[in-house]
PDB file of C-alpha atoms in Angstrom:
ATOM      1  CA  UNK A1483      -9.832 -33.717 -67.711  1.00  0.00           C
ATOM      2  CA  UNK A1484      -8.389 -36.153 -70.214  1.00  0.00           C
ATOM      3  CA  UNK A1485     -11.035 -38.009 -72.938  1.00  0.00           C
ATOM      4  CA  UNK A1486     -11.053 -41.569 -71.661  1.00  0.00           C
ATOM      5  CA  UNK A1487     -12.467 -42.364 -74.518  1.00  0.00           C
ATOM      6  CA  UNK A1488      -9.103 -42.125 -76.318  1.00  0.00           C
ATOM      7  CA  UNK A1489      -8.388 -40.015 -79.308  1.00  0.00           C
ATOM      8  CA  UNK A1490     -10.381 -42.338 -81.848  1.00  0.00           C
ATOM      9  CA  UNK A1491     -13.542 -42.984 -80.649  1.00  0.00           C
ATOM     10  CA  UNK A1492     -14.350 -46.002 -79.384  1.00  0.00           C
ATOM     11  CA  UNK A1493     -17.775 -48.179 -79.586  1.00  0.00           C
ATOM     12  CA  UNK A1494     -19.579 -46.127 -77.655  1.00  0.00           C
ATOM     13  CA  UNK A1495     -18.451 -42.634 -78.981  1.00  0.00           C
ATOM     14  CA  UNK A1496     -19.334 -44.244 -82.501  1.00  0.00           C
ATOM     15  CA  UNK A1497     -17.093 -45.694 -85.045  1.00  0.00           C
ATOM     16  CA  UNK A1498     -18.545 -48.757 -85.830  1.00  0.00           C
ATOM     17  CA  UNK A1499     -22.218 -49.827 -85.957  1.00  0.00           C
ATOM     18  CA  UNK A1500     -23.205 -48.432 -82.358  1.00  0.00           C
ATOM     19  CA  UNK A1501     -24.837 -45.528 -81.417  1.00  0.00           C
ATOM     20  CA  UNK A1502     -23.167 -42.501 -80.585  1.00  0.00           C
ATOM     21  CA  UNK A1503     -22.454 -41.701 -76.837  1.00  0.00           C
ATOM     22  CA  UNK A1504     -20.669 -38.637 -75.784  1.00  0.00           C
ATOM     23  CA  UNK A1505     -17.779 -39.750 -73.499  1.00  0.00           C
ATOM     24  CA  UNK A1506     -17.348 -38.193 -70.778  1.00  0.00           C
ATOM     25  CA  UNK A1507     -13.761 -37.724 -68.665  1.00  0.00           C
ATOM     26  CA  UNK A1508     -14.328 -40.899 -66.897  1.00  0.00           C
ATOM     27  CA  UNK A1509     -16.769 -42.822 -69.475  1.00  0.00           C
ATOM     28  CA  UNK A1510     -17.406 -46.236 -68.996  1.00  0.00           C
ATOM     29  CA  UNK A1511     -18.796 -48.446 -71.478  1.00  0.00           C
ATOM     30  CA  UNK A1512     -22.412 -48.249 -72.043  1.00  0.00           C
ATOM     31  CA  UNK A1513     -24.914 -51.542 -71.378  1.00  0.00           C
ATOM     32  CA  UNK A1514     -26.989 -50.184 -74.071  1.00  0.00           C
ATOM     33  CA  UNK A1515     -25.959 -50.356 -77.731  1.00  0.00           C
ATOM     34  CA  UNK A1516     -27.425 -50.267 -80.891  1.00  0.00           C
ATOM     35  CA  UNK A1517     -26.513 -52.093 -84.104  1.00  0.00           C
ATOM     36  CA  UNK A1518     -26.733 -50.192 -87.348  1.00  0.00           C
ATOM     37  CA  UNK A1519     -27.075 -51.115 -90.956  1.00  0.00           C
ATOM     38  CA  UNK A1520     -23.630 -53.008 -91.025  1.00  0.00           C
ATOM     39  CA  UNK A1521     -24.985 -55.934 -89.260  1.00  0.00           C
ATOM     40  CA  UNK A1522     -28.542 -55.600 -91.154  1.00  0.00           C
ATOM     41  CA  UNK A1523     -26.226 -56.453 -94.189  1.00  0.00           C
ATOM     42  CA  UNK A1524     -24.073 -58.660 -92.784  1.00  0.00           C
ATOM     43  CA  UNK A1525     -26.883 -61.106 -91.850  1.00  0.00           C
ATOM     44  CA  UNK A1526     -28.664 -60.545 -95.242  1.00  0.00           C
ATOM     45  CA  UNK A1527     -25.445 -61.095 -97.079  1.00  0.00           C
ATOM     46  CA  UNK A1528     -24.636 -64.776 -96.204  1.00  0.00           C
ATOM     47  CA  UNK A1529     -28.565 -65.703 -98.807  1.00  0.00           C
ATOM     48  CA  UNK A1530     -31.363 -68.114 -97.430  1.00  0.00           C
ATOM     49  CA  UNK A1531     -28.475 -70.002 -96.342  1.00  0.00           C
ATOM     50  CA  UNK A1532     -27.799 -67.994 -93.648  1.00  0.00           C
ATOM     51  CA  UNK A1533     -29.115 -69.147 -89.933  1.00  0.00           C
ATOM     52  CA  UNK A1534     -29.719 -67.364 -86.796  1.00  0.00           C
ATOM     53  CA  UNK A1535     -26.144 -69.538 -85.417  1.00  0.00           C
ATOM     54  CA  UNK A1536     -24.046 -67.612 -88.289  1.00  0.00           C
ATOM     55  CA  UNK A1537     -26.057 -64.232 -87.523  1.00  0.00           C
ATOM     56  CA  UNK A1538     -24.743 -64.284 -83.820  1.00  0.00           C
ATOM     57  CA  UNK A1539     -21.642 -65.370 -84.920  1.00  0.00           C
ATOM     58  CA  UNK A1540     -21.500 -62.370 -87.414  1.00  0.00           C
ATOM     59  CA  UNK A1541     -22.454 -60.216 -84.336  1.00  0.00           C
ATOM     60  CA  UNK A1542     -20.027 -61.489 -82.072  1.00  0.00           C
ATOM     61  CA  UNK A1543     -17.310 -60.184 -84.205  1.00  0.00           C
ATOM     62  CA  UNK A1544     -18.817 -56.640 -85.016  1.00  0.00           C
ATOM     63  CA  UNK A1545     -18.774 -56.506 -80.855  1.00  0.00           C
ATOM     64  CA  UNK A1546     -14.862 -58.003 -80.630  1.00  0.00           C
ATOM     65  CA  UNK A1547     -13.916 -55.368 -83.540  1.00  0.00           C
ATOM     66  CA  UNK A1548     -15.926 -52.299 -81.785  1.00  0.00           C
ATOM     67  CA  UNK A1549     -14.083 -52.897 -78.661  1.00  0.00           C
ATOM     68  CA  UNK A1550     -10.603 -53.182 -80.551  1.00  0.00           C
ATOM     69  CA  UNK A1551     -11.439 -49.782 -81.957  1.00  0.00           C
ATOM     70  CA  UNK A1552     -10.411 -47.840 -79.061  1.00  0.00           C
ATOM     71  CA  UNK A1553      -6.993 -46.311 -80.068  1.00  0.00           C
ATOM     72  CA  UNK A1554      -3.435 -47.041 -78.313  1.00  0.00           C
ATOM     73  CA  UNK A1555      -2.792 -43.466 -78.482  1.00  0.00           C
ATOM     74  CA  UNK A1556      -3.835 -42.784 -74.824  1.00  0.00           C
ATOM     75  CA  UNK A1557      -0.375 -43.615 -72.686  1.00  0.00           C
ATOM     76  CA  UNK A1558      -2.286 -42.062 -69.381  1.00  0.00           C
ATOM     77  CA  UNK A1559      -4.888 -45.034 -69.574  1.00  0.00           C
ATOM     78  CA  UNK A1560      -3.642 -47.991 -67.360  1.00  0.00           C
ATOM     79  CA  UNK A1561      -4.459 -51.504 -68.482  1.00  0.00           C
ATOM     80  CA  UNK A1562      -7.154 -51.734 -65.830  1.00  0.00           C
ATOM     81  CA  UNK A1563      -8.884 -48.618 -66.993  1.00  0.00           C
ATOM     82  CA  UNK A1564      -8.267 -50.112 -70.730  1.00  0.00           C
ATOM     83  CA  UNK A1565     -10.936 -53.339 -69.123  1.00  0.00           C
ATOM     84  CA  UNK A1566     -12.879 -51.708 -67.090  1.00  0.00           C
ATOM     85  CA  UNK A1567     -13.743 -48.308 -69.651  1.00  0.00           C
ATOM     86  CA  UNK A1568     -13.274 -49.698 -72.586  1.00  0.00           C
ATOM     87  CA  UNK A1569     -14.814 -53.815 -72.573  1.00  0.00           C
ATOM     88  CA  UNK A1570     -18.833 -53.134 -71.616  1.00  0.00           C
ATOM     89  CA  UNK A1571     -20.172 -54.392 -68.575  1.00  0.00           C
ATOM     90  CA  UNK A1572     -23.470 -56.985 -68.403  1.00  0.00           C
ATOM     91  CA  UNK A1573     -25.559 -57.569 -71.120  1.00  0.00           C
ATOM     92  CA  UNK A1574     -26.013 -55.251 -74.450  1.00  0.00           C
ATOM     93  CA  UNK A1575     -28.872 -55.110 -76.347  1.00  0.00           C
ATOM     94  CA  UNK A1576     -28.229 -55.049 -80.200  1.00  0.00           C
ATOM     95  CA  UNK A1577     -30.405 -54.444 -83.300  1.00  0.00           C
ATOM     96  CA  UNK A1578     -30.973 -57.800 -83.382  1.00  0.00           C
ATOM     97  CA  UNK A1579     -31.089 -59.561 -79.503  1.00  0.00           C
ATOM     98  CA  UNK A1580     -28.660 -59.281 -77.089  1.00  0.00           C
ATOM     99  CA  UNK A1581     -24.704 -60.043 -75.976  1.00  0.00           C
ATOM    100  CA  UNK A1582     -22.918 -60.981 -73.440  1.00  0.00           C
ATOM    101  CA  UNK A1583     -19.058 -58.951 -73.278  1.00  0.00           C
ATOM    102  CA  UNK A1584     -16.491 -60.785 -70.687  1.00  0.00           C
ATOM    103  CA  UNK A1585     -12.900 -59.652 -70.259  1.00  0.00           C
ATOM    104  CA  UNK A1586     -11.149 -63.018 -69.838  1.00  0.00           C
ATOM    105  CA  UNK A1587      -7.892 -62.146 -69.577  1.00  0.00           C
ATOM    106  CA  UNK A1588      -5.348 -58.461 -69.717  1.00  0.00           C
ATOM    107  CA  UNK A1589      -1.604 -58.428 -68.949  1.00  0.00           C
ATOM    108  CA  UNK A1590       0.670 -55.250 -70.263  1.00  0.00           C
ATOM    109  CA  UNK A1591       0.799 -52.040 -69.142  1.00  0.00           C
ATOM    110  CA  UNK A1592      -1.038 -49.272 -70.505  1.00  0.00           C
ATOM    111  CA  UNK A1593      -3.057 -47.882 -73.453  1.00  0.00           C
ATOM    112  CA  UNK A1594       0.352 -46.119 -74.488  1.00  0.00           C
ATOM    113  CA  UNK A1595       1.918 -49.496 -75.011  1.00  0.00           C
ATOM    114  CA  UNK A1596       1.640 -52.756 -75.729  1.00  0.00           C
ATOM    115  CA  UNK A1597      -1.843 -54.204 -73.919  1.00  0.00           C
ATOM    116  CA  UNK A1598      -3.742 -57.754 -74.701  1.00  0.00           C
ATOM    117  CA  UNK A1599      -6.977 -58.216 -73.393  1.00  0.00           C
ATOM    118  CA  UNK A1600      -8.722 -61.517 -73.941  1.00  0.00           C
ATOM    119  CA  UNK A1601     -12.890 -61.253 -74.542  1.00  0.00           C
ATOM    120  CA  UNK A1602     -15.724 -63.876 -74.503  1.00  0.00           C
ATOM    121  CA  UNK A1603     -18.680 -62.762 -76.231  1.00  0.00           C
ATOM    122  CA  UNK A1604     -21.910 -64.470 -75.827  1.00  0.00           C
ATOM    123  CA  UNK A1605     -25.133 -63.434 -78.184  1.00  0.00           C
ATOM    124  CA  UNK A1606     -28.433 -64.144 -79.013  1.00  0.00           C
ATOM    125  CA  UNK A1607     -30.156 -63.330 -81.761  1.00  0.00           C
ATOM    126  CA  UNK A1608     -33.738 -63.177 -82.335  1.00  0.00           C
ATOM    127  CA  UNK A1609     -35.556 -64.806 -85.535  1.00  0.00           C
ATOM    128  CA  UNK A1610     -35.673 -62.535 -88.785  1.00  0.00           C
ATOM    129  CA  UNK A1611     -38.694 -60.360 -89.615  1.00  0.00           C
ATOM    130  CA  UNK A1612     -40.273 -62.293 -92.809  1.00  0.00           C
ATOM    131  CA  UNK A1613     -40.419 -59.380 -94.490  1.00  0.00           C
ATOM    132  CA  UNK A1614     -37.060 -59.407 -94.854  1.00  0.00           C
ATOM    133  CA  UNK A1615     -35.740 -60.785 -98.035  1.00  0.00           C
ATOM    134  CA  UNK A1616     -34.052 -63.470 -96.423  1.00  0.00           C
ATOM    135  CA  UNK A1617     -35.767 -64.330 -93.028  1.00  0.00           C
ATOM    136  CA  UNK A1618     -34.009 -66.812 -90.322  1.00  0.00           C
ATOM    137  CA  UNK A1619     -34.588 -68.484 -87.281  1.00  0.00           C
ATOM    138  CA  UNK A1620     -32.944 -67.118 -84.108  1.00  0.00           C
ATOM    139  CA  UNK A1621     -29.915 -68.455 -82.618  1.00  0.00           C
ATOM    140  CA  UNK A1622     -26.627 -67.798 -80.812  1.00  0.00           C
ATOM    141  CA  UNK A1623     -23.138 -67.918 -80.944  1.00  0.00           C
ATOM    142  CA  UNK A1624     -20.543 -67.747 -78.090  1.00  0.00           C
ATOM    143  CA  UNK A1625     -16.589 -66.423 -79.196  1.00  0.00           C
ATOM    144  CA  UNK A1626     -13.596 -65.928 -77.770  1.00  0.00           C
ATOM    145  CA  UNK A1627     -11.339 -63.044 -79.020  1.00  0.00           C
ATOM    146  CA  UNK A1628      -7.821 -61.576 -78.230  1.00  0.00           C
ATOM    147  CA  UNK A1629      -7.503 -57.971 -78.592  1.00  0.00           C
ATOM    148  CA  UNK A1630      -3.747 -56.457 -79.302  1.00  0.00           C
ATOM    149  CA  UNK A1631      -2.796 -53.014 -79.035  1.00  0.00           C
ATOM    150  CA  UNK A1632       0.122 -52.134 -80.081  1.00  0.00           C
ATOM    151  CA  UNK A1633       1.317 -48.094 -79.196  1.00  0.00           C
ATOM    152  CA  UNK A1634      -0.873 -45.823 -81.929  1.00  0.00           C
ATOM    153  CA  UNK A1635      -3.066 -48.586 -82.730  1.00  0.00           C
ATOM    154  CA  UNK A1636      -6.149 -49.758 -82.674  1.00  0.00           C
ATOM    155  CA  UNK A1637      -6.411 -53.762 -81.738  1.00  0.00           C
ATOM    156  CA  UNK A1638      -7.070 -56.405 -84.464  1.00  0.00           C
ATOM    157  CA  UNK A1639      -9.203 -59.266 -82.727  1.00  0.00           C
ATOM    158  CA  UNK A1640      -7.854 -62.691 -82.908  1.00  0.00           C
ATOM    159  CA  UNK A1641      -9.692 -66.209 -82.803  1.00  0.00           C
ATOM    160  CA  UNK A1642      -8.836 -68.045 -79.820  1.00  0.00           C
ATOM    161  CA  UNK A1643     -10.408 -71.132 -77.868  1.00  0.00           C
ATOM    162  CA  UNK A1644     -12.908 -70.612 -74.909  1.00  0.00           C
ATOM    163  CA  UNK A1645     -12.008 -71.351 -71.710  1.00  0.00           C
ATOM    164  CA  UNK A1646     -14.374 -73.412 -69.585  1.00  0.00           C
ATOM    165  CA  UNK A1647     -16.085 -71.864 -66.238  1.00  0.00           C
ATOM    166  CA  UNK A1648     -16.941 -68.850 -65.345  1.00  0.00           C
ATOM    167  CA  UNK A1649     -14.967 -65.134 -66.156  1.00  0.00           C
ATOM    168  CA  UNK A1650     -12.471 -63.867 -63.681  1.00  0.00           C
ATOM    169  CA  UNK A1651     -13.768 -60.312 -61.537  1.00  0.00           C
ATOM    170  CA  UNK A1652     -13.895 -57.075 -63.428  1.00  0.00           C
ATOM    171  CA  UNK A1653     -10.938 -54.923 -62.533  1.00  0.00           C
ATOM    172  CA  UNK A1654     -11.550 -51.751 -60.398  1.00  0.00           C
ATOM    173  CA  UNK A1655      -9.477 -48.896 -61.374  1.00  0.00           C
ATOM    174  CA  UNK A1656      -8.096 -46.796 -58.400  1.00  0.00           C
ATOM    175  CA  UNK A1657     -10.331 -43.182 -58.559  1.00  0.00           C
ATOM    176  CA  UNK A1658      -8.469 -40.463 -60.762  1.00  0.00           C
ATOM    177  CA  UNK A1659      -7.402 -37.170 -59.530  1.00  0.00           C
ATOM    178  CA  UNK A1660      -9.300 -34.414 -60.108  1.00  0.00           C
ATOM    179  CA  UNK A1661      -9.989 -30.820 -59.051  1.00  0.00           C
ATOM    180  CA  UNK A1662     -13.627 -30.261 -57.846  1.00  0.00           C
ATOM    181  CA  UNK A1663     -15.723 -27.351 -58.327  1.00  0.00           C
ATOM    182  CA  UNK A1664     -15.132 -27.081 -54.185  1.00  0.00           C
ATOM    183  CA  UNK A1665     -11.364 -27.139 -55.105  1.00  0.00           C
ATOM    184  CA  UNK A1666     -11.739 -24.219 -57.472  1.00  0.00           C
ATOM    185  CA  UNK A1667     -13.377 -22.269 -54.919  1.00  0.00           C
ATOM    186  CA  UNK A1668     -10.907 -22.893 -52.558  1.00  0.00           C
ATOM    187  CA  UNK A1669      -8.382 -21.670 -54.987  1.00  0.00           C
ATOM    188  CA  UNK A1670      -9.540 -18.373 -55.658  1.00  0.00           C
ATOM    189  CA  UNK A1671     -10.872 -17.624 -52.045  1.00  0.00           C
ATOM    190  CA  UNK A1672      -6.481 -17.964 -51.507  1.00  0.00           C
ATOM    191  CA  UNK A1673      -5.547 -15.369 -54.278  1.00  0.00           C
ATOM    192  CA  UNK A1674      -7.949 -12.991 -53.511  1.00  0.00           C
ATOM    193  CA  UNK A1675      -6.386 -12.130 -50.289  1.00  0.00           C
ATOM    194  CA  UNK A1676      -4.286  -9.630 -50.086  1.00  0.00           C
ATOM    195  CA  UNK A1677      -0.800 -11.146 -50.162  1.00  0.00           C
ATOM    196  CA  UNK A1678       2.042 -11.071 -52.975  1.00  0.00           C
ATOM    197  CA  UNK A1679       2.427 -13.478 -55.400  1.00  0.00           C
ATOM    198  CA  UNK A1680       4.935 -15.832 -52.876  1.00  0.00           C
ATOM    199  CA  UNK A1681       2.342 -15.785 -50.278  1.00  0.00           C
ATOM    200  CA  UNK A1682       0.128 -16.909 -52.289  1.00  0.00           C
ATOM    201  CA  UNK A1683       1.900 -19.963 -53.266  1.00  0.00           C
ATOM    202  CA  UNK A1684       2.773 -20.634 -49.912  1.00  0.00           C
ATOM    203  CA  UNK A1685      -0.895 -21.100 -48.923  1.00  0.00           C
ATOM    204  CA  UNK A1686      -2.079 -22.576 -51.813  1.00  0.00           C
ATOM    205  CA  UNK A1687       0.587 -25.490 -51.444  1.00  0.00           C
ATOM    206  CA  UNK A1688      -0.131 -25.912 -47.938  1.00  0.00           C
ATOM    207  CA  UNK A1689      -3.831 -26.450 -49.230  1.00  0.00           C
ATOM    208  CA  UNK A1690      -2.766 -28.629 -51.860  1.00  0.00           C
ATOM    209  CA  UNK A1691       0.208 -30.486 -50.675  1.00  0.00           C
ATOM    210  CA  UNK A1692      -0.024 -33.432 -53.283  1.00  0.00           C
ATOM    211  CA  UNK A1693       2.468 -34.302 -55.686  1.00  0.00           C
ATOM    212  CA  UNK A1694       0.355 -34.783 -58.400  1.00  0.00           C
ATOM    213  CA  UNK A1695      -0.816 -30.874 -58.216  1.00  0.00           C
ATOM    214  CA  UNK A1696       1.190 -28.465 -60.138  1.00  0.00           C
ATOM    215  CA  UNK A1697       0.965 -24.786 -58.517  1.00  0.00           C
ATOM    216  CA  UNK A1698       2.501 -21.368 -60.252  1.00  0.00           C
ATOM    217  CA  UNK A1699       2.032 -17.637 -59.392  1.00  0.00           C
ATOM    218  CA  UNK A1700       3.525 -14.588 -60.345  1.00  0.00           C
ATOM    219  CA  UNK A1701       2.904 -10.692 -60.165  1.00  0.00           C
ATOM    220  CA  UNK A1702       1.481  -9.862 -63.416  1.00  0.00           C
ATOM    221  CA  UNK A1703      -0.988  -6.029 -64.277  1.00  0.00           C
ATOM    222  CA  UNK A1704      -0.579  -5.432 -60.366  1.00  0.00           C
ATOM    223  CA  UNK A1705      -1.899  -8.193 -59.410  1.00  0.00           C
ATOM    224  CA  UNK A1706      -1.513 -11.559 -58.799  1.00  0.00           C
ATOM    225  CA  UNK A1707      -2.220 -14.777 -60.985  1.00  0.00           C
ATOM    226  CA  UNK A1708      -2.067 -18.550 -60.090  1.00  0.00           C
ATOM    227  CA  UNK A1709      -1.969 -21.473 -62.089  1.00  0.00           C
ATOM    228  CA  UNK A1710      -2.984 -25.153 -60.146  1.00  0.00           C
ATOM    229  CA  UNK A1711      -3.452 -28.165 -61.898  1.00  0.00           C
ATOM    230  CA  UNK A1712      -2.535 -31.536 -62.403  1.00  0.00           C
ATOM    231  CA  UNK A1713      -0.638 -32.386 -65.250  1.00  0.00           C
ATOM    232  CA  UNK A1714      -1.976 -35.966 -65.957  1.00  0.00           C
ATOM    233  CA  UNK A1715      -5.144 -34.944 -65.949  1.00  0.00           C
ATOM    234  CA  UNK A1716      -4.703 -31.872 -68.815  1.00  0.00           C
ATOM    235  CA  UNK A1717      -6.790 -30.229 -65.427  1.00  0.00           C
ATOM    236  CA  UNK A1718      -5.729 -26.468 -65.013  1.00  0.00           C
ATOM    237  CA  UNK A1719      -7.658 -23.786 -62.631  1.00  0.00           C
ATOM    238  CA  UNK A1720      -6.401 -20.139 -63.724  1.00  0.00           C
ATOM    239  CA  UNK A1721      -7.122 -17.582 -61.504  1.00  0.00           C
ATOM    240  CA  UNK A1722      -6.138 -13.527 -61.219  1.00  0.00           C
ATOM    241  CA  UNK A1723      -6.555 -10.609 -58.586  1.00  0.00           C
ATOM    242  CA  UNK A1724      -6.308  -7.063 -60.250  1.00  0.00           C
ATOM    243  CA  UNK A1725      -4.802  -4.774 -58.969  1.00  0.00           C
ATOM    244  CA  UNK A1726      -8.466  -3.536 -57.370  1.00  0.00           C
ATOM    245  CA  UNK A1727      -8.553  -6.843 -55.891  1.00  0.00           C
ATOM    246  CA  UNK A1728     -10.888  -8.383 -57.910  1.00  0.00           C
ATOM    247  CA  UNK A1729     -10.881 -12.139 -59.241  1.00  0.00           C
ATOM    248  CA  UNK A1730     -11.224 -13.670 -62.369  1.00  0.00           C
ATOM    249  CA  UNK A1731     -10.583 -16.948 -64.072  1.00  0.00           C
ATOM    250  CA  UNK A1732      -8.655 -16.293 -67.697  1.00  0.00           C
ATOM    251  CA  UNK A1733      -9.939 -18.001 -70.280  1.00  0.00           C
ATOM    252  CA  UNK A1734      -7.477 -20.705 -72.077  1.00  0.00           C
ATOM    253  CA  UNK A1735      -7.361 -22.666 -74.749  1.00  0.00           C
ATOM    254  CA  UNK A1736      -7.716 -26.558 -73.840  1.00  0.00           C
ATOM    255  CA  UNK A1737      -4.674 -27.543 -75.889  1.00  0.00           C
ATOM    256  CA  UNK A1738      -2.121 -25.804 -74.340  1.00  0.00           C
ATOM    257  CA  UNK A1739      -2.779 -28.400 -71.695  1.00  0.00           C
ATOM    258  CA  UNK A1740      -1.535 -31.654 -73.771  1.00  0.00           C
ATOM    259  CA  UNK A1741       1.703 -32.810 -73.658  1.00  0.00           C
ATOM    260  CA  UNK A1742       4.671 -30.663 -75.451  1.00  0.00           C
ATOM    261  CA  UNK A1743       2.221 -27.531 -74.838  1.00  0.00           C
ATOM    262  CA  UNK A1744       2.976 -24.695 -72.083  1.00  0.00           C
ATOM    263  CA  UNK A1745       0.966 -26.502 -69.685  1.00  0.00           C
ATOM    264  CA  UNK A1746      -1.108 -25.207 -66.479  1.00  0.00           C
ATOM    265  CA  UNK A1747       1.033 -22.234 -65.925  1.00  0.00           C
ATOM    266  CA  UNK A1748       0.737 -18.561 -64.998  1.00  0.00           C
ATOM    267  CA  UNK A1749       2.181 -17.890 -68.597  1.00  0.00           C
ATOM    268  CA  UNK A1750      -1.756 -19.002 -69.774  1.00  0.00           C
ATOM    269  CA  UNK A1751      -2.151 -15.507 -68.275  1.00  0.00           C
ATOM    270  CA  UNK A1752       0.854 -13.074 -68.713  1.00  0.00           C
ATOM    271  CA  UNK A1753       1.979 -15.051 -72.208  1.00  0.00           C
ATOM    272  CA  UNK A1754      -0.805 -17.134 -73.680  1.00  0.00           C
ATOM    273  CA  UNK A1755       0.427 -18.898 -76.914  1.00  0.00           C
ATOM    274  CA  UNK A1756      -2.489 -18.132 -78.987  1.00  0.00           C
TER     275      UNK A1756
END
């Protein structure tokens, strides 16, 4: 499956000051998050002028720039996966207290073009440790930021006024495609019948009739190989019958699934590019 994620890692994947998170295919934002030494600084570099207020303040727009870190260069996210993956849900807990992440606003189309989502971002901090060389109070600070993504980007985060009332409801991405482990099975119970490479096909697109599935065979050592995947997804099942009848799944290289590459085809097999 494709790295929601995006190329560049994102908050949660670690640029920035949070810890790292693996992302999976269909990540969503973590609710826990931890601030590193950039914000330790950036509260200790303002003197014993500082106050809790321009601490949250501070944090507020590590949070607006770690969202805006997520690259443009992901054309298969839609703008509602862009808010719902990529701006975290409920509260976060920082090195330092806590914020609040709303998505206020999103209009565009994708992560592949141009995209704007507006953010609110609520945080409290809690007082300095006076061991610190400059200690402060707690305090908090509530911004409002607009994120722009332009196509190979990451977004720059904006100043703009707070709207009054409550945020609008979190979008709710329709479910991706995907091919399950039950799928795969299914897939190579169908080659390792005994037909040619055309019957093959035949059943396998009767089992998989949708348009987003991409299905290949071909005769190949005696056997028969079969490629099923679906494009979008860089998702590819490989599977081949030897001439003795028994099935295996080829090994492939993951990139010759990304766009421009040979794709999920029987030539993984019978002509692998690497």
């Amino acid at each position: 499956m494709i790295d929601r994620g995006t190329s560049t890692p994102g908050p949660w994947a670690a640029p920035g000051p949070w810890a790292a998170l693996a992302v999976p295919q269909r990540a969503r934002a973590s609710a826990v998050l931890a601030v590193g030494l950039s914000l330790v600084l950036a509260g200790c570099a303002a003197g014993p002028l500082s106050s809790g207020d321009d601490r949250a303040s501070a944090v507020a727009e590590e949070v607006a720039a770690d969202v805006g870190a997520h690259s443009a260069n992901a054309p298969e996210i839609t703008l509602l996966e862009m808010v719902a993956w990529w701006v975290p849900e409920g509260t976060v807990y920082t090195g330092s207290g806590t914020a609040l992440v709303e998505p206020l606003a999103w209009s565009g189309e994708s992560a592949g073009s141009r995209a704007t989502i507006d953010i609110r971002v609520a945080v409290e901090v809690d007082p300095s440790s006076s061991t610190q060389l400059f200690a402060s109070g707690g305090g908090s600070a509530t911004r409002c930021f607009r994120l722009e993504w332009e196509q190979y980007e990451q977004a720059q985060p904006s100043d703009i006024p707070c709207p009054d009332g409550p945020a609008p409801a979190r979008p709710t991405p329709a479910p991706r495609p995907e091919l399950t482990q039950a799928d795969s099975d299914r897939i190579a119970a169908i080659v390792a019948g005994d037909g040619a490479a055309a019957d093959v096909e035949r059943a396998l697109r009767d089992a998989f009739p949708q348009d987003f599935i991409r299905i290949e065979t071909t005769a190949a050592d005696g056997g028969v190989v079969a490629a099923v995947g679906i494009p979008a997804e860089r998702e590819c099942v490989l599977v081949f019958r030897d001439a003795a009848g028994a099935v295996t799944n080829p090994g492939f290289r993951q990139v010759s699934l990304e766009p421009g590459e040979i794709g999920c085809s029987t030539s993984l097999y019978t002509n692998p590019p690497f």
